Short mmCIF file of C-alpha atoms in Angstrom, two decimals:
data_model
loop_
_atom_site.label_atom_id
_atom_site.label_comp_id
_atom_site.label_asym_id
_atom_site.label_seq_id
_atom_site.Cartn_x
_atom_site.Cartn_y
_atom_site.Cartn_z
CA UNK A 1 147.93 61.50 11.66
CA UNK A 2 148.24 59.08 14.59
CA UNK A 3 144.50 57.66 15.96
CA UNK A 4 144.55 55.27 18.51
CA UNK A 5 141.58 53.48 20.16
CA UNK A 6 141.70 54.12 23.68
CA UNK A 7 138.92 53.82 26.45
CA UNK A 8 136.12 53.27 24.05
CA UNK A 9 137.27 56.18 21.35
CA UNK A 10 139.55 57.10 18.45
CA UNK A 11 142.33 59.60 19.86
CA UNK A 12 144.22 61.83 18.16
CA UNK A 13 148.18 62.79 18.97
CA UNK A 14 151.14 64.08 17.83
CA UNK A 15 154.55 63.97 18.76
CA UNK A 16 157.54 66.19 18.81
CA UNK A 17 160.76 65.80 20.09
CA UNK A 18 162.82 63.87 21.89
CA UNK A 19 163.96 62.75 25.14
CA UNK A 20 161.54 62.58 28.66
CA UNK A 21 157.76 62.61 27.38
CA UNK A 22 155.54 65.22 28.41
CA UNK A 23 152.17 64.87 27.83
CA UNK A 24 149.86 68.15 27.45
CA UNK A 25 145.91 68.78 27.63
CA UNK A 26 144.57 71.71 26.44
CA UNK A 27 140.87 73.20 27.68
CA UNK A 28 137.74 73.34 26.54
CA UNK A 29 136.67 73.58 22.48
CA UNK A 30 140.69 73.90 21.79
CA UNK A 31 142.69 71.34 20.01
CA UNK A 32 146.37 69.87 21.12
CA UNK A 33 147.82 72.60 18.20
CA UNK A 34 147.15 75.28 20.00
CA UNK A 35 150.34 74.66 22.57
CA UNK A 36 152.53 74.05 19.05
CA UNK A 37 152.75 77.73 18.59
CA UNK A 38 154.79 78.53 21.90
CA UNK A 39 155.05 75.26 24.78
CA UNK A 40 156.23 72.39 22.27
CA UNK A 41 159.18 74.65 20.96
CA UNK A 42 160.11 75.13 24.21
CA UNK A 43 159.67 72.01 25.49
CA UNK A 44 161.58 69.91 23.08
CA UNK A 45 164.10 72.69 23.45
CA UNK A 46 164.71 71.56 27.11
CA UNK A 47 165.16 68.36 25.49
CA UNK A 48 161.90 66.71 25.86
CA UNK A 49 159.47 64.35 23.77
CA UNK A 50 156.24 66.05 23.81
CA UNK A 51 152.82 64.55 23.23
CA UNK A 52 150.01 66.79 22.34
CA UNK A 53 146.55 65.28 22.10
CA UNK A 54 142.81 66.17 20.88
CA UNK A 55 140.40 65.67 23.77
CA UNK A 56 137.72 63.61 23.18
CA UNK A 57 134.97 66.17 21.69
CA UNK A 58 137.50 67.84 19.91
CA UNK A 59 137.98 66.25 16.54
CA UNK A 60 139.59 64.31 14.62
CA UNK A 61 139.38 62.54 18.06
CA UNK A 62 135.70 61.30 18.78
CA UNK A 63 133.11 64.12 19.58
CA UNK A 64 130.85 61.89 21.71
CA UNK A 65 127.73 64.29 21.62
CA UNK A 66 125.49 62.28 23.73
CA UNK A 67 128.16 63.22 26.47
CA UNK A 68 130.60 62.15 28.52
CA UNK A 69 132.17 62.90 32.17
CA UNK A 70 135.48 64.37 33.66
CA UNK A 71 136.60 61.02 34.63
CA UNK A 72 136.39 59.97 30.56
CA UNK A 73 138.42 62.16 29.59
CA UNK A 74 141.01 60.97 32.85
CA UNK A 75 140.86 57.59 31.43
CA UNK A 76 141.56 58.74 27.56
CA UNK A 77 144.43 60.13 28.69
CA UNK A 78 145.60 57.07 31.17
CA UNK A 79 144.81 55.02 28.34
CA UNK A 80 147.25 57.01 25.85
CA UNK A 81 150.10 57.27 28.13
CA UNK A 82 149.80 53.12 28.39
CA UNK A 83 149.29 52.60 25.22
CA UNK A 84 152.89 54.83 24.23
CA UNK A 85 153.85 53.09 27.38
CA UNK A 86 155.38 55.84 28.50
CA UNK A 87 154.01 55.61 32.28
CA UNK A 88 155.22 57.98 35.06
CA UNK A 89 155.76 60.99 32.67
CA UNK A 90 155.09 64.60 33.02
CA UNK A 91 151.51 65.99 32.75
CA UNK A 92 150.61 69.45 31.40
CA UNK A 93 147.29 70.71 31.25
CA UNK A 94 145.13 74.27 30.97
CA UNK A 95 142.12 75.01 32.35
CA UNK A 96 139.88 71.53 31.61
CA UNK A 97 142.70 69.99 30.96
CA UNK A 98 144.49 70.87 34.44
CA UNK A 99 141.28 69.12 35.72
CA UNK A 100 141.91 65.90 33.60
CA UNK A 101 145.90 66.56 34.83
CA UNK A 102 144.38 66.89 38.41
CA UNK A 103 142.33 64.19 38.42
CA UNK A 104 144.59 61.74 36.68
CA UNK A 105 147.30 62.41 39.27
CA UNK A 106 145.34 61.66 42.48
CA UNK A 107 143.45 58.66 41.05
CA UNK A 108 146.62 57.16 38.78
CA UNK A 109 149.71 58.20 40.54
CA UNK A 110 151.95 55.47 38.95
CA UNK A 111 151.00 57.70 35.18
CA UNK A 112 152.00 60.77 36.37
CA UNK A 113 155.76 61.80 37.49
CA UNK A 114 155.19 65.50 37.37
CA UNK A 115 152.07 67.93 36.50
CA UNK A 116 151.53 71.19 35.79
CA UNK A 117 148.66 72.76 36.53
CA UNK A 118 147.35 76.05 34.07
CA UNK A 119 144.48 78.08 34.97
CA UNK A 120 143.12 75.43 37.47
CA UNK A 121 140.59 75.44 40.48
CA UNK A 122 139.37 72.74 42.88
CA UNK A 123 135.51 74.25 42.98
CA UNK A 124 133.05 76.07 41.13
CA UNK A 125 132.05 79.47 42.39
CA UNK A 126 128.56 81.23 42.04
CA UNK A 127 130.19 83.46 39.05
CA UNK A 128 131.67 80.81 37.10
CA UNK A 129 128.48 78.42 37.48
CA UNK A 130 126.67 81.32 35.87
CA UNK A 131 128.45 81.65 33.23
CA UNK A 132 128.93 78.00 32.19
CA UNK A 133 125.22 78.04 32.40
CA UNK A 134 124.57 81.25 30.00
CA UNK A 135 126.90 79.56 27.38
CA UNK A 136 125.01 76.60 27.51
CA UNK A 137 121.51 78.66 27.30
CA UNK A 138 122.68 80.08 24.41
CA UNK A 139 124.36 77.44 22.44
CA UNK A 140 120.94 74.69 23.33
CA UNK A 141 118.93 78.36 22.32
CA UNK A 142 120.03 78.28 18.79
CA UNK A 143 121.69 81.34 19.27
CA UNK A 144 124.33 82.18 16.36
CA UNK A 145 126.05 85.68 17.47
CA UNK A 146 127.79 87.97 14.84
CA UNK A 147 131.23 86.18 14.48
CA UNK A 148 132.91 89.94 15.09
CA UNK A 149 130.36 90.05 18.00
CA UNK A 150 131.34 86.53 19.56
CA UNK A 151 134.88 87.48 18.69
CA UNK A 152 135.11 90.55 21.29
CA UNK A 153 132.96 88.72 24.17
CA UNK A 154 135.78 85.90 23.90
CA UNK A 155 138.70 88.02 23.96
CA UNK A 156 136.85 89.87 27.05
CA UNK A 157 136.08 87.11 29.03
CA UNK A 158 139.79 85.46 27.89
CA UNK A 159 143.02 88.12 28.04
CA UNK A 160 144.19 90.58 29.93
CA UNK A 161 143.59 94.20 30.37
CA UNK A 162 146.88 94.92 28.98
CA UNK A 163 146.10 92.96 25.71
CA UNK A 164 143.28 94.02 25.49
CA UNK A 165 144.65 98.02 25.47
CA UNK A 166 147.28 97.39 23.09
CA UNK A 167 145.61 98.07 19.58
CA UNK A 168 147.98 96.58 17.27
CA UNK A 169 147.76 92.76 19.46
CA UNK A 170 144.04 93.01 19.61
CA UNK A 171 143.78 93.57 15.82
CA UNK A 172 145.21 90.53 15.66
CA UNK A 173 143.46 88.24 18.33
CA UNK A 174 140.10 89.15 16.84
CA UNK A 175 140.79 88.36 13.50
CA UNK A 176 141.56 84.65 14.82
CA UNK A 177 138.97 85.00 17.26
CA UNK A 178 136.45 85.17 14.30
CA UNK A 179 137.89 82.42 12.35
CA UNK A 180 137.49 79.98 14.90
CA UNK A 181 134.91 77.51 14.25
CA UNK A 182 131.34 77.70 16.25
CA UNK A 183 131.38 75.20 18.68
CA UNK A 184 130.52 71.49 17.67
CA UNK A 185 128.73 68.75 19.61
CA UNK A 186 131.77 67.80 21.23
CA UNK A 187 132.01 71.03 22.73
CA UNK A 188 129.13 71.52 23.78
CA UNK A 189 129.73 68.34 26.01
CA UNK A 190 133.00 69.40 27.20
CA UNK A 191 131.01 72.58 28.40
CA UNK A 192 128.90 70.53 30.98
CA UNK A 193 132.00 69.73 32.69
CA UNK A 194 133.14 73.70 33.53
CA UNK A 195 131.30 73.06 36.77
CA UNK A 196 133.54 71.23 38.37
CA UNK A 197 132.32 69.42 41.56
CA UNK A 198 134.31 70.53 45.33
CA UNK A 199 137.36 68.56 44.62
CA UNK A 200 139.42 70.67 47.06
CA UNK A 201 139.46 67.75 49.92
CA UNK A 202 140.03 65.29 47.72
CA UNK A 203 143.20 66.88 46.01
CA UNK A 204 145.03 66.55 49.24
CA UNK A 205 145.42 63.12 48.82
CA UNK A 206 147.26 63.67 45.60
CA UNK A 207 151.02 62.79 45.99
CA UNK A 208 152.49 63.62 43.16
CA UNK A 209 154.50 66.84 42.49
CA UNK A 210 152.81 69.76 40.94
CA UNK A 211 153.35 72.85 39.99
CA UNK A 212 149.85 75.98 39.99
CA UNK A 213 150.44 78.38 37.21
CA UNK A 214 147.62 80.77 37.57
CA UNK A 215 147.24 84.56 35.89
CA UNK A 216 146.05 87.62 37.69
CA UNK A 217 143.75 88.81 35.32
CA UNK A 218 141.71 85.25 35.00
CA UNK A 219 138.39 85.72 34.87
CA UNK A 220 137.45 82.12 33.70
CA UNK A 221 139.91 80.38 36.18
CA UNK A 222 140.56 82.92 38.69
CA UNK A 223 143.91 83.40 40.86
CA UNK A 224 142.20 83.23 43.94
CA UNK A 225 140.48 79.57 42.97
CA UNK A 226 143.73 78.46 41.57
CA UNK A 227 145.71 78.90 44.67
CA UNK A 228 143.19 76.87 46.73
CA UNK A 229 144.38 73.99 44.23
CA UNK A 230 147.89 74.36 45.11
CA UNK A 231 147.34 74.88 49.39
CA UNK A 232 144.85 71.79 49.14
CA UNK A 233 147.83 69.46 47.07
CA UNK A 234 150.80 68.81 49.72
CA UNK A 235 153.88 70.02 48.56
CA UNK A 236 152.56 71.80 45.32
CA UNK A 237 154.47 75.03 44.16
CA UNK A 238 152.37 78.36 43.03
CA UNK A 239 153.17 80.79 40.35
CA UNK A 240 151.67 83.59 40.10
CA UNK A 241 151.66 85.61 36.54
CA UNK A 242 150.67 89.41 36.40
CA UNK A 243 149.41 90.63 33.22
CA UNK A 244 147.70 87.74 32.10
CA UNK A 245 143.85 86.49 31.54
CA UNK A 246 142.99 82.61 30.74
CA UNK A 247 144.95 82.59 27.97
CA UNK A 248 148.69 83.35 29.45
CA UNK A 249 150.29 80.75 28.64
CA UNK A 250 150.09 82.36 25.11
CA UNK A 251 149.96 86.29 26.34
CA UNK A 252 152.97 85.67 27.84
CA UNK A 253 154.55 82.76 26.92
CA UNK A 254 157.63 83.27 28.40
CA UNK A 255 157.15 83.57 31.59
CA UNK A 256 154.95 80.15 31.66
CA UNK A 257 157.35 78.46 29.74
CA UNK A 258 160.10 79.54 32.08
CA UNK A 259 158.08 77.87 34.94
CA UNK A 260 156.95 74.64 33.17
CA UNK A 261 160.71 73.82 32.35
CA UNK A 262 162.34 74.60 35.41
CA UNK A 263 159.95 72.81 36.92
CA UNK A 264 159.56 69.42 34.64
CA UNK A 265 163.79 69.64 34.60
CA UNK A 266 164.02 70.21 38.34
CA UNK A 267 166.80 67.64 39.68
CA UNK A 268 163.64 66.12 41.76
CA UNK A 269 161.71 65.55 39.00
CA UNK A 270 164.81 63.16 37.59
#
């Protein structure tokens, strides 16, 4: 289990693959395993060496409960890719981890050769500020919901009306849903930092190329938001993906995966 000390804290990666690195950063509460099951098999696939990492919060990487910022997490990240020394690779990241991946490529452009950008925005709206604040009532309330309960208001807020109609794929995604573990004090930091400050002026400085991945069913990361990311960063390509809530890039893998490669393989991105 590699740990390195970067930036102040023990970080946890793995590696798969070979060839051009890739970096990816998942969102908030989830681990780097969670892109194992569909990205990194595709990625290496196309040839690549892909890094997956634990955010800080998340462990076996540090949970830092007396809190931490955005720009911590930029510079855990910054400090891994020096550390591998592995400096201007390809980015990946999902939801919080699109704004580490956002964030790292305007204010380190010599880390970053290529990012892609999952479920993003450049603002927080009135909606999602409410509801990053009713999680974070709850959790600092006490609150411990039914796991079955907590289950179905996750998989409501997080896939797709057509997931969520098809029986036999629900049946599954609750059962998991309900395993997961309740959220620890690492995660409850990483929730502080859903309401993300108007970045939208600053991202047109950013001059590295990116690719917007958003899904039409988001409700956590919504299309609309997600395209504002990709008209505010010059040059930055936008796709689209019907059918899909906050968690396509695992409703419908591949279709995102089809993106992310064509895109990190581009002959521009040589």
């Amino acid at each position: 289990m590699p740990v390195v000390h970067v930036n102040g804290i023990q970080l946890h990666y793995e590696e798969a693959g070979e060839g051009e690195p890739v970096v990816m950063i998942q969102g908030t509460g989830a681990g780097g395993t969670v892109w194992q099951l569909h990205q990194v098999p595709a990625l290496t696939a196309a040839g690549f060496r892909v890094i997956t990492l634990d955010n800080r919060g998340i462990p076996p990487t540090s949970e830092c409960p007396d809190g931490f910022t955005l720009q911590d997490m930029v510079g855990d990240v910054a400090g891994l890719i020096e550390h591998l020394g592995i400096g201007p690779c390809r980015v990946v990241g999902t939801s919080l981890g699109a704004f580490i991946t956002q964030e790292l490529a305007l204010s380190r452009p010599d880390l970053v050769r290529r990012a892609v950008l999952i479920a993003t925005r450049g603002r927080t709206d009135m909606l999602r500020a409410a509801i990053t604040r009713a999680e974070i009532e709850l959790h600092d309330a006490g609150v411990e919901l039914p796991a079955r309960y907590a289950a179905v208001v996750r998989a409501l807020k997080a896939l797709s009306p057509r997931t969520l109609d098809d029986g036999e794929a629900m049946a599954d995604w609750l059962d998991l849903f309900e395993l997961s573990p309740a959220a620890g004090p690492g995660q409850r930091a990483q929730m502080d930092l859903s309401t993300l400050d108007h970045r939208l002026e600053a991202y047109r400085g950013i001059r590295v190329p990116c690719q917007v991945i958003a899904f039409a069913d988001d409700l956590i990361t919504p299309a609309h938001l997600a395209r504002e990311v990709a008209d505010a960063i010059p040059g930055a390509e936008y796709e689209l993906v019907e059918g899909c809530g906050h968690y396509g890039y695992l409703e419908d893998p591949a279709t995102v995966n089809k993106v992310m490669v064509e895109f990190l393989t581009g002959a521009a991105a040589r």
